[in-house]
């Protein structure tokens, strides 16, 4: 064999063979147990980045490991292909979104193949294909029929840059999750999925997902936001109707001194219509609607409001209460109307002090007498009621039910449950998305498209004007149609579905990607689902993961698939990070634009910034293609696995990549330097072994145990690799003279290649073949440790003196504490630190540690 490691040659050979032989095609049936591993599929942006490399390498290690452990593994890949970036690219480059997307898919597929990922490409899918989205259109019609999909006019989040609606979950810190620009409010008709119908089930089931990270489950519970409280009605003065509020603090009801309405509340405009306050109030409303909703609900946000001139009546006291429009109240929670109790709520307190509104104390702490005129902050702890009619003197917790019962008795309130979760707005006013399959007819109203006319396909033959991608609402050949019910001229729905709809069921479609007689083939889907291991970023905790859980339940309830949860286990990998570099003249710089600490363009000194997530905007990127071209895919894989545990952020550094490459070259040489005799050596030693041979063989089987535990239990690939590196160190100093020594070394090489093969499959397969093996590692069983080999002649005991390591002893496993202590005190280095002092305390952790306290 070639004594030198040529990664490109080796990797191209094995990638070609895997594709030609369909090595990783997953059989739908078989005696082996199933294992479904899936990484979140990518948007075809044109190039993979290091985040992709890390994510997909983690999944590939799991897939290859489980295959060697005897599982029938499904490991598919596809493309989340709809979305705004395709339209933006079309504008920038003058290319049709469909052409741009499919070109990118082709290129990125080649990049993924070049990484050696073990995908079953027979199951590849792209969500922009009509053969895919026709079935979510079909399910939309079923949901419409069951009331799970509906249309209403509402105030929506509007991204003016993307010119589309965003769901609440897609607004991050007041900005569009896609483009990062500020999000405003707009009144539009839109389509919604009734995710709130499943709020309790989605919430309760988070207690039955032990394989999910606790922080993800906490984020979902918080987003669903279930809270128990009281609903109360405050009748309006001088008009019909009442303000309905939800509160978790009915014990403070007697302390209400004003009402706060969300600026978006439709009643605000009604209350001020035709009054002298109309212009002022509506001006305030318009300004607030443009504010960041997250900031509006934060503790330190400046509280602002305006009196509407309207009043309501307190349901228990009969007092008139002024109604304000306030910037810190959101329509998304409760009813959009909040009873304000400034003495016992800090936000209300700050608002009341600012606008001169009375503060009425109704809960007094034990041993104190608070005064509403003089308190400097709201009192929010427990106490006894005062100024609360017949409830005075009651502990406030006890008063909650009592006051709620009083409201109920008057027909002005009741106990209730509230949720933060709102129905999922799926309407997007764009072109590159799945059309919503309904028609608007003046006579018949909203009419579903007949199932036999699905899919309602995007018109991909449209020519767009320079600098624009027309939304469907501006493409007459698409929207001009006939009513399926009466035959009259009608208008096709021009909204497209949120792209998160496509990603809410793709994992099930992978099990039957070629099925054309329905959305899912239950006979093929149910044996594979749920996904055993799902891998992706924590940024999808609320969006994609919550939507997928909801959509899976819809599929269940509509008889499409018998599933409750889509993902049994979830791994949220950390980000890939790198320091930023900036030039005062040329701004952010790519790493290759920096030479010897200076900008390559102007030679000015470069300012090195903090380590941040790799991003295009700050140019702290490493191109995987360049990395693979220089070092090979196996080096890129090994570095991304070894640099950090998968759930932690990975800090990029060139030295780490070089180190990974050196290690692979070292493994190559272990085989190449012994290639003359290794293929003929037996794979298992027999007979009596020398101490050195027993030691190496013990290390071999210890490595099997350590690598297996680190992959199986924790996915700590970094420590698994460290164990393999230790084995290589042991092998490097081993003398291969004699049949027994060569058999031990041959066994060590085989085990090393087996445990490394999920991480660096190309190198491992090539060296495996060099041993004379005819069955590839991909079809070879994972090694099992020999218990006899794990019985060692000697063990290492660490010796501490006054808490610091001062020596390491080799002792027999059966050595007593007294024997270990005597040997430690006789050790030259240990005795030097003991220095004739008396041993005041001795702690022995059998087989591991001896701690001496002297003085």
mmCIF file of C-alpha atoms in Angstrom, residues 435-735:
data_model
loop_
_atom_site.group_PDB
_atom_site.id
_atom_site.type_symbol
_atom_site.label_atom_id
_atom_site.label_comp_id
_atom_site.label_asym_id
_atom_site.label_seq_id
_atom_site.Cartn_x
_atom_site.Cartn_y
_atom_site.Cartn_z
ATOM 1 C CA UNK A 435 -50.374 27.685 -2.751
ATOM 2 C CA UNK A 436 -53.345 27.432 -0.403
ATOM 3 C CA UNK A 437 -55.943 25.297 -2.255
ATOM 4 C CA UNK A 438 -59.144 27.371 -2.094
ATOM 5 C CA UNK A 439 -61.051 29.618 -4.468
ATOM 6 C CA UNK A 440 -62.941 32.822 -3.604
ATOM 7 C CA UNK A 441 -66.316 33.099 -5.345
ATOM 8 C CA UNK A 442 -68.665 36.083 -4.956
ATOM 9 C CA UNK A 443 -71.658 33.760 -4.889
ATOM 10 C CA UNK A 444 -70.330 30.744 -3.025
ATOM 11 C CA UNK A 445 -67.726 32.321 -0.768
ATOM 12 C CA UNK A 446 -64.609 30.286 0.053
ATOM 13 C CA UNK A 447 -64.667 27.055 -1.943
ATOM 14 C CA UNK A 448 -62.142 24.228 -1.511
ATOM 15 C CA UNK A 449 -60.343 23.072 -4.638
ATOM 16 C CA UNK A 450 -61.548 19.541 -5.490
ATOM 17 C CA UNK A 451 -59.047 16.864 -4.486
ATOM 18 C CA UNK A 452 -58.780 15.544 -8.024
ATOM 19 C CA UNK A 453 -57.491 18.976 -9.118
ATOM 20 C CA UNK A 454 -54.547 18.892 -6.716
ATOM 21 C CA UNK A 455 -51.862 19.983 -6.712
ATOM 22 C CA UNK A 456 -52.563 23.651 -7.198
ATOM 23 C CA UNK A 457 -49.157 24.152 -8.730
ATOM 24 C CA UNK A 458 -47.016 27.252 -8.749
ATOM 25 C CA UNK A 459 -46.729 28.749 -12.228
ATOM 26 C CA UNK A 460 -43.003 28.211 -12.825
ATOM 27 C CA UNK A 461 -43.100 29.609 -16.378
ATOM 28 C CA UNK A 462 -43.670 33.174 -15.137
ATOM 29 C CA UNK A 463 -41.214 35.833 -16.311
ATOM 30 C CA UNK A 464 -40.524 38.377 -13.603
ATOM 31 C CA UNK A 465 -39.664 42.033 -14.213
ATOM 32 C CA UNK A 466 -36.134 43.085 -13.358
ATOM 33 C CA UNK A 467 -35.648 43.608 -9.645
ATOM 34 C CA UNK A 468 -38.895 41.928 -8.550
ATOM 35 C CA UNK A 469 -40.451 38.558 -7.905
ATOM 36 C CA UNK A 470 -44.183 38.988 -8.298
ATOM 37 C CA UNK A 471 -46.383 37.582 -5.538
ATOM 38 C CA UNK A 472 -49.169 35.318 -6.727
ATOM 39 C CA UNK A 473 -51.628 38.185 -6.244
ATOM 40 C CA UNK A 474 -49.985 39.900 -9.238
ATOM 41 C CA UNK A 475 -50.047 36.902 -11.604
ATOM 42 C CA UNK A 476 -53.481 36.838 -13.317
ATOM 43 C CA UNK A 477 -52.959 33.493 -15.124
ATOM 44 C CA UNK A 478 -52.627 31.928 -11.692
ATOM 45 C CA UNK A 479 -55.464 33.555 -9.799
ATOM 46 C CA UNK A 480 -58.067 33.827 -12.584
ATOM 47 C CA UNK A 481 -60.177 30.691 -12.423
ATOM 48 C CA UNK A 482 -63.707 29.298 -12.184
ATOM 49 C CA UNK A 483 -65.614 28.399 -9.081
ATOM 50 C CA UNK A 484 -65.608 24.610 -8.680
ATOM 51 C CA UNK A 485 -69.094 24.798 -7.232
ATOM 52 C CA UNK A 486 -71.075 27.140 -9.515
ATOM 53 C CA UNK A 487 -68.744 27.636 -12.467
ATOM 54 C CA UNK A 488 -68.724 31.433 -12.220
ATOM 55 C CA UNK A 489 -65.585 33.515 -12.557
ATOM 56 C CA UNK A 490 -63.637 33.329 -9.311
ATOM 57 C CA UNK A 491 -60.283 34.200 -7.804
ATOM 58 C CA UNK A 492 -57.827 31.620 -6.608
ATOM 59 C CA UNK A 493 -56.328 32.170 -3.133
ATOM 60 C CA UNK A 494 -53.016 33.946 -3.622
ATOM 61 C CA UNK A 495 -51.523 33.381 -0.169
ATOM 62 C CA UNK A 496 -48.931 30.653 0.099
ATOM 63 C CA UNK A 497 -48.315 28.490 3.146
ATOM 64 C CA UNK A 498 -45.688 29.252 5.745
ATOM 65 C CA UNK A 499 -42.606 27.173 4.903
ATOM 66 C CA UNK A 500 -42.763 25.634 8.365
ATOM 67 C CA UNK A 501 -45.749 23.647 7.101
ATOM 68 C CA UNK A 502 -43.452 21.728 4.734
ATOM 69 C CA UNK A 503 -40.981 20.943 7.522
ATOM 70 C CA UNK A 504 -43.735 19.784 9.883
ATOM 71 C CA UNK A 505 -44.158 16.389 8.225
ATOM 72 C CA UNK A 506 -41.139 15.676 5.978
ATOM 73 C CA UNK A 507 -39.720 13.226 8.505
ATOM 74 C CA UNK A 508 -42.717 10.931 7.983
ATOM 75 C CA UNK A 509 -42.616 11.303 4.196
ATOM 76 C CA UNK A 510 -39.032 10.023 4.140
ATOM 77 C CA UNK A 511 -40.394 6.605 5.085
ATOM 78 C CA UNK A 512 -42.380 6.453 1.821
ATOM 79 C CA UNK A 513 -40.900 9.183 -0.385
ATOM 80 C CA UNK A 514 -41.952 7.458 -3.614
ATOM 81 C CA UNK A 515 -45.570 6.855 -2.564
ATOM 82 C CA UNK A 516 -47.956 8.550 -5.012
ATOM 83 C CA UNK A 517 -51.361 7.301 -3.862
ATOM 84 C CA UNK A 518 -51.609 9.352 -0.696
ATOM 85 C CA UNK A 519 -49.869 11.611 1.749
ATOM 86 C CA UNK A 520 -48.326 8.716 3.665
ATOM 87 C CA UNK A 521 -48.215 4.962 3.263
ATOM 88 C CA UNK A 522 -49.081 3.834 6.770
ATOM 89 C CA UNK A 523 -47.757 0.341 6.171
ATOM 90 C CA UNK A 524 -44.285 1.792 5.545
ATOM 91 C CA UNK A 525 -44.385 4.837 7.812
ATOM 92 C CA UNK A 526 -45.502 3.326 11.078
ATOM 93 C CA UNK A 527 -42.715 0.688 11.277
ATOM 94 C CA UNK A 528 -40.112 3.492 10.952
ATOM 95 C CA UNK A 529 -41.702 6.265 12.997
ATOM 96 C CA UNK A 530 -41.152 7.949 15.339
ATOM 97 C CA UNK A 531 -37.673 9.232 14.588
ATOM 98 C CA UNK A 532 -35.394 7.641 17.167
ATOM 99 C CA UNK A 533 -32.796 10.419 17.124
ATOM 100 C CA UNK A 534 -33.423 13.919 15.784
ATOM 101 C CA UNK A 535 -30.567 16.395 15.570
ATOM 102 C CA UNK A 536 -30.661 20.151 15.025
ATOM 103 C CA UNK A 537 -30.210 23.596 16.499
ATOM 104 C CA UNK A 538 -31.937 24.816 19.661
ATOM 105 C CA UNK A 539 -33.132 27.871 17.707
ATOM 106 C CA UNK A 540 -35.923 25.616 16.406
ATOM 107 C CA UNK A 541 -37.221 24.779 19.897
ATOM 108 C CA UNK A 542 -40.489 26.685 19.488
ATOM 109 C CA UNK A 543 -40.932 27.084 15.743
ATOM 110 C CA UNK A 544 -40.234 23.861 13.906
ATOM 111 C CA UNK A 545 -40.333 21.454 16.835
ATOM 112 C CA UNK A 546 -43.641 22.679 18.248
ATOM 113 C CA UNK A 547 -45.267 22.849 14.813
ATOM 114 C CA UNK A 548 -44.080 19.308 14.026
ATOM 115 C CA UNK A 549 -45.585 17.984 17.238
ATOM 116 C CA UNK A 550 -48.880 19.710 16.397
ATOM 117 C CA UNK A 551 -48.928 18.517 12.772
ATOM 118 C CA UNK A 552 -48.183 14.940 13.840
ATOM 119 C CA UNK A 553 -51.291 14.995 16.007
ATOM 120 C CA UNK A 554 -53.351 16.316 13.124
ATOM 121 C CA UNK A 555 -52.091 13.441 10.968
ATOM 122 C CA UNK A 556 -53.108 11.059 13.750
ATOM 123 C CA UNK A 557 -56.578 12.489 14.246
ATOM 124 C CA UNK A 558 -57.292 12.536 10.513
ATOM 125 C CA UNK A 559 -56.264 8.895 10.197
ATOM 126 C CA UNK A 560 -53.169 9.549 8.096
ATOM 127 C CA UNK A 561 -50.672 8.027 10.553
ATOM 128 C CA UNK A 562 -50.934 6.510 14.017
ATOM 129 C CA UNK A 563 -48.406 8.730 15.792
ATOM 130 C CA UNK A 564 -48.467 10.938 18.869
ATOM 131 C CA UNK A 565 -44.925 12.313 18.843
ATOM 132 C CA UNK A 566 -42.559 12.660 15.889
ATOM 133 C CA UNK A 567 -39.204 12.475 17.714
ATOM 134 C CA UNK A 568 -38.269 10.169 20.584
ATOM 135 C CA UNK A 569 -34.872 11.711 21.287
ATOM 136 C CA UNK A 570 -33.598 15.166 20.448
ATOM 137 C CA UNK A 571 -30.026 16.432 20.371
ATOM 138 C CA UNK A 572 -29.525 20.174 20.005
ATOM 139 C CA UNK A 573 -25.960 20.687 18.869
ATOM 140 C CA UNK A 574 -24.008 23.820 19.694
ATOM 141 C CA UNK A 575 -22.929 26.471 17.228
ATOM 142 C CA UNK A 576 -19.653 26.667 15.340
ATOM 143 C CA UNK A 577 -17.879 29.835 16.436
ATOM 144 C CA UNK A 578 -14.835 31.811 15.334
ATOM 145 C CA UNK A 579 -13.224 35.107 16.223
ATOM 146 C CA UNK A 580 -14.160 38.102 14.080
ATOM 147 C CA UNK A 581 -11.651 40.327 12.305
ATOM 148 C CA UNK A 582 -12.275 43.909 11.221
ATOM 149 C CA UNK A 583 -10.398 46.526 9.249
ATOM 150 C CA UNK A 584 -11.082 50.230 9.840
ATOM 151 C CA UNK A 585 -11.147 50.753 6.064
ATOM 152 C CA UNK A 586 -12.712 47.572 4.689
ATOM 153 C CA UNK A 587 -14.937 46.449 7.559
ATOM 154 C CA UNK A 588 -15.395 42.783 8.421
ATOM 155 C CA UNK A 589 -12.817 40.492 6.821
ATOM 156 C CA UNK A 590 -12.783 36.834 5.825
ATOM 157 C CA UNK A 591 -9.899 34.871 7.426
ATOM 158 C CA UNK A 592 -8.084 34.689 4.088
ATOM 159 C CA UNK A 593 -8.165 38.499 3.859
ATOM 160 C CA UNK A 594 -5.896 38.797 6.913
ATOM 161 C CA UNK A 595 -2.146 38.388 6.517
ATOM 162 C CA UNK A 596 0.199 38.677 9.491
ATOM 163 C CA UNK A 597 -2.372 40.648 11.475
ATOM 164 C CA UNK A 598 -2.971 43.163 8.672
ATOM 165 C CA UNK A 599 -5.668 43.705 6.080
ATOM 166 C CA UNK A 600 -4.600 42.214 2.783
ATOM 167 C CA UNK A 601 -6.192 45.096 0.873
ATOM 168 C CA UNK A 602 -4.718 48.117 2.667
ATOM 169 C CA UNK A 603 -2.169 46.686 5.136
ATOM 170 C CA UNK A 604 -3.844 48.469 8.055
ATOM 171 C CA UNK A 605 -3.772 46.590 11.387
ATOM 172 C CA UNK A 606 -6.739 44.276 11.884
ATOM 173 C CA UNK A 607 -8.800 44.399 15.076
ATOM 174 C CA UNK A 608 -9.542 40.906 16.378
ATOM 175 C CA UNK A 609 -12.989 40.749 17.937
ATOM 176 C CA UNK A 610 -14.738 38.288 20.184
ATOM 177 C CA UNK A 611 -15.511 34.706 19.288
ATOM 178 C CA UNK A 612 -19.004 34.556 17.770
ATOM 179 C CA UNK A 613 -21.208 32.222 15.782
ATOM 180 C CA UNK A 614 -19.943 31.915 12.218
ATOM 181 C CA UNK A 615 -21.984 34.233 10.005
ATOM 182 C CA UNK A 616 -21.898 35.671 6.514
ATOM 183 C CA UNK A 617 -22.482 39.176 7.826
ATOM 184 C CA UNK A 618 -19.318 39.201 9.968
ATOM 185 C CA UNK A 619 -17.325 37.019 7.562
ATOM 186 C CA UNK A 620 -15.943 34.805 10.343
ATOM 187 C CA UNK A 621 -16.424 31.798 8.099
ATOM 188 C CA UNK A 622 -14.428 28.787 6.990
ATOM 189 C CA UNK A 623 -15.393 27.260 3.663
ATOM 190 C CA UNK A 624 -15.848 23.490 4.092
ATOM 191 C CA UNK A 625 -14.884 22.966 0.442
ATOM 192 C CA UNK A 626 -11.468 24.519 1.012
ATOM 193 C CA UNK A 627 -11.026 22.504 4.190
ATOM 194 C CA UNK A 628 -11.891 19.242 2.410
ATOM 195 C CA UNK A 629 -9.684 20.098 -0.576
ATOM 196 C CA UNK A 630 -6.704 20.669 1.706
ATOM 197 C CA UNK A 631 -7.136 18.027 4.398
ATOM 198 C CA UNK A 632 -9.923 15.701 3.279
ATOM 199 C CA UNK A 633 -13.432 15.093 4.569
ATOM 200 C CA UNK A 634 -12.296 12.754 7.332
ATOM 201 C CA UNK A 635 -10.185 15.506 8.884
ATOM 202 C CA UNK A 636 -13.131 17.932 8.769
ATOM 203 C CA UNK A 637 -15.330 15.290 10.370
ATOM 204 C CA UNK A 638 -12.789 14.405 13.047
ATOM 205 C CA UNK A 639 -12.151 18.023 14.020
ATOM 206 C CA UNK A 640 -15.856 18.845 14.293
ATOM 207 C CA UNK A 641 -16.351 15.832 16.583
ATOM 208 C CA UNK A 642 -13.228 16.198 18.717
ATOM 209 C CA UNK A 643 -13.187 19.942 19.373
ATOM 210 C CA UNK A 644 -16.200 19.929 21.753
ATOM 211 C CA UNK A 645 -19.091 17.756 23.006
ATOM 212 C CA UNK A 646 -21.993 18.011 20.525
ATOM 213 C CA UNK A 647 -24.263 20.063 22.772
ATOM 214 C CA UNK A 648 -21.577 22.701 23.371
ATOM 215 C CA UNK A 649 -20.408 25.468 21.050
ATOM 216 C CA UNK A 650 -17.389 24.536 18.938
ATOM 217 C CA UNK A 651 -14.605 27.078 18.686
ATOM 218 C CA UNK A 652 -12.822 26.950 15.355
ATOM 219 C CA UNK A 653 -9.052 26.913 15.340
ATOM 220 C CA UNK A 654 -6.600 25.956 12.632
ATOM 221 C CA UNK A 655 -4.313 24.161 15.093
ATOM 222 C CA UNK A 656 -7.111 21.762 15.939
ATOM 223 C CA UNK A 657 -7.623 20.925 12.278
ATOM 224 C CA UNK A 658 -3.899 20.352 11.827
ATOM 225 C CA UNK A 659 -3.927 18.096 14.872
ATOM 226 C CA UNK A 660 -6.784 16.020 13.479
ATOM 227 C CA UNK A 661 -4.938 15.634 10.183
ATOM 228 C CA UNK A 662 -1.725 14.568 11.941
ATOM 229 C CA UNK A 663 -3.622 11.934 13.895
ATOM 230 C CA UNK A 664 -5.093 10.426 10.732
ATOM 231 C CA UNK A 665 -1.681 10.325 9.099
ATOM 232 C CA UNK A 666 -0.382 8.572 12.193
ATOM 233 C CA UNK A 667 -3.118 5.934 11.980
ATOM 234 C CA UNK A 668 -2.317 5.469 8.296
ATOM 235 C CA UNK A 669 1.347 4.885 9.076
ATOM 236 C CA UNK A 670 0.522 2.321 11.779
ATOM 237 C CA UNK A 671 -0.882 0.123 9.023
ATOM 238 C CA UNK A 672 1.407 1.177 6.164
ATOM 239 C CA UNK A 673 4.591 0.603 8.162
ATOM 240 C CA UNK A 674 3.479 -2.943 8.957
ATOM 241 C CA UNK A 675 1.722 -3.716 5.678
ATOM 242 C CA UNK A 676 4.245 -6.425 4.754
ATOM 243 C CA UNK A 677 2.993 -8.809 7.449
ATOM 244 C CA UNK A 678 -0.323 -7.461 8.795
ATOM 245 C CA UNK A 679 -2.645 -9.092 6.209
ATOM 246 C CA UNK A 680 -1.282 -12.545 7.033
ATOM 247 C CA UNK A 681 -1.326 -12.142 10.827
ATOM 248 C CA UNK A 682 -4.119 -13.851 12.783
ATOM 249 C CA UNK A 683 -6.781 -11.511 14.093
ATOM 250 C CA UNK A 684 -6.925 -13.038 17.573
ATOM 251 C CA UNK A 685 -3.980 -14.065 19.704
ATOM 252 C CA UNK A 686 -3.864 -17.532 21.235
ATOM 253 C CA UNK A 687 -1.817 -19.104 23.988
ATOM 254 C CA UNK A 688 0.207 -17.464 26.720
ATOM 255 C CA UNK A 689 0.947 -13.750 26.232
ATOM 256 C CA UNK A 690 3.775 -11.675 27.590
ATOM 257 C CA UNK A 691 3.144 -8.813 30.003
ATOM 258 C CA UNK A 692 3.525 -6.251 27.178
ATOM 259 C CA UNK A 693 1.145 -8.208 24.988
ATOM 260 C CA UNK A 694 -1.406 -8.494 27.774
ATOM 261 C CA UNK A 695 -1.089 -4.776 28.441
ATOM 262 C CA UNK A 696 -1.790 -3.790 24.828
ATOM 263 C CA UNK A 697 -4.636 -6.264 24.539
ATOM 264 C CA UNK A 698 -6.133 -4.891 27.743
ATOM 265 C CA UNK A 699 -5.923 -1.375 26.288
ATOM 266 C CA UNK A 700 -7.617 -2.563 23.096
ATOM 267 C CA UNK A 701 -10.622 -3.944 24.928
ATOM 268 C CA UNK A 702 -10.737 -1.035 27.357
ATOM 269 C CA UNK A 703 -10.968 1.201 24.268
ATOM 270 C CA UNK A 704 -13.951 -0.791 23.011
ATOM 271 C CA UNK A 705 -15.722 -0.213 26.323
ATOM 272 C CA UNK A 706 -14.890 3.486 26.487
ATOM 273 C CA UNK A 707 -15.794 4.310 22.891
ATOM 274 C CA UNK A 708 -19.028 2.318 23.101
ATOM 275 C CA UNK A 709 -20.104 4.011 26.324
ATOM 276 C CA UNK A 710 -19.290 7.486 25.060
ATOM 277 C CA UNK A 711 -21.244 7.017 21.837
ATOM 278 C CA UNK A 712 -24.113 5.005 23.249
ATOM 279 C CA UNK A 713 -24.825 6.878 26.441
ATOM 280 C CA UNK A 714 -23.891 10.500 25.830
ATOM 281 C CA UNK A 715 -22.838 11.063 22.208
ATOM 282 C CA UNK A 716 -19.568 12.373 23.629
ATOM 283 C CA UNK A 717 -17.606 11.710 20.488
ATOM 284 C CA UNK A 718 -14.715 13.858 21.712
ATOM 285 C CA UNK A 719 -13.936 11.509 24.581
ATOM 286 C CA UNK A 720 -14.514 8.483 22.330
ATOM 287 C CA UNK A 721 -11.871 9.847 19.962
ATOM 288 C CA UNK A 722 -9.580 10.561 22.907
ATOM 289 C CA UNK A 723 -9.816 6.882 23.874
ATOM 290 C CA UNK A 724 -8.836 5.879 20.323
ATOM 291 C CA UNK A 725 -5.903 8.295 20.442
ATOM 292 C CA UNK A 726 -4.693 6.699 23.671
ATOM 293 C CA UNK A 727 -4.811 3.318 21.982
ATOM 294 C CA UNK A 728 -2.734 4.637 19.089
ATOM 295 C CA UNK A 729 -0.141 5.915 21.564
ATOM 296 C CA UNK A 730 0.015 2.480 23.152
ATOM 297 C CA UNK A 731 0.351 0.785 19.781
ATOM 298 C CA UNK A 732 3.105 3.115 18.632
ATOM 299 C CA UNK A 733 5.561 1.802 21.210
ATOM 300 C CA UNK A 734 4.637 -1.863 20.877
ATOM 301 C CA UNK A 735 7.280 -4.254 19.576
#
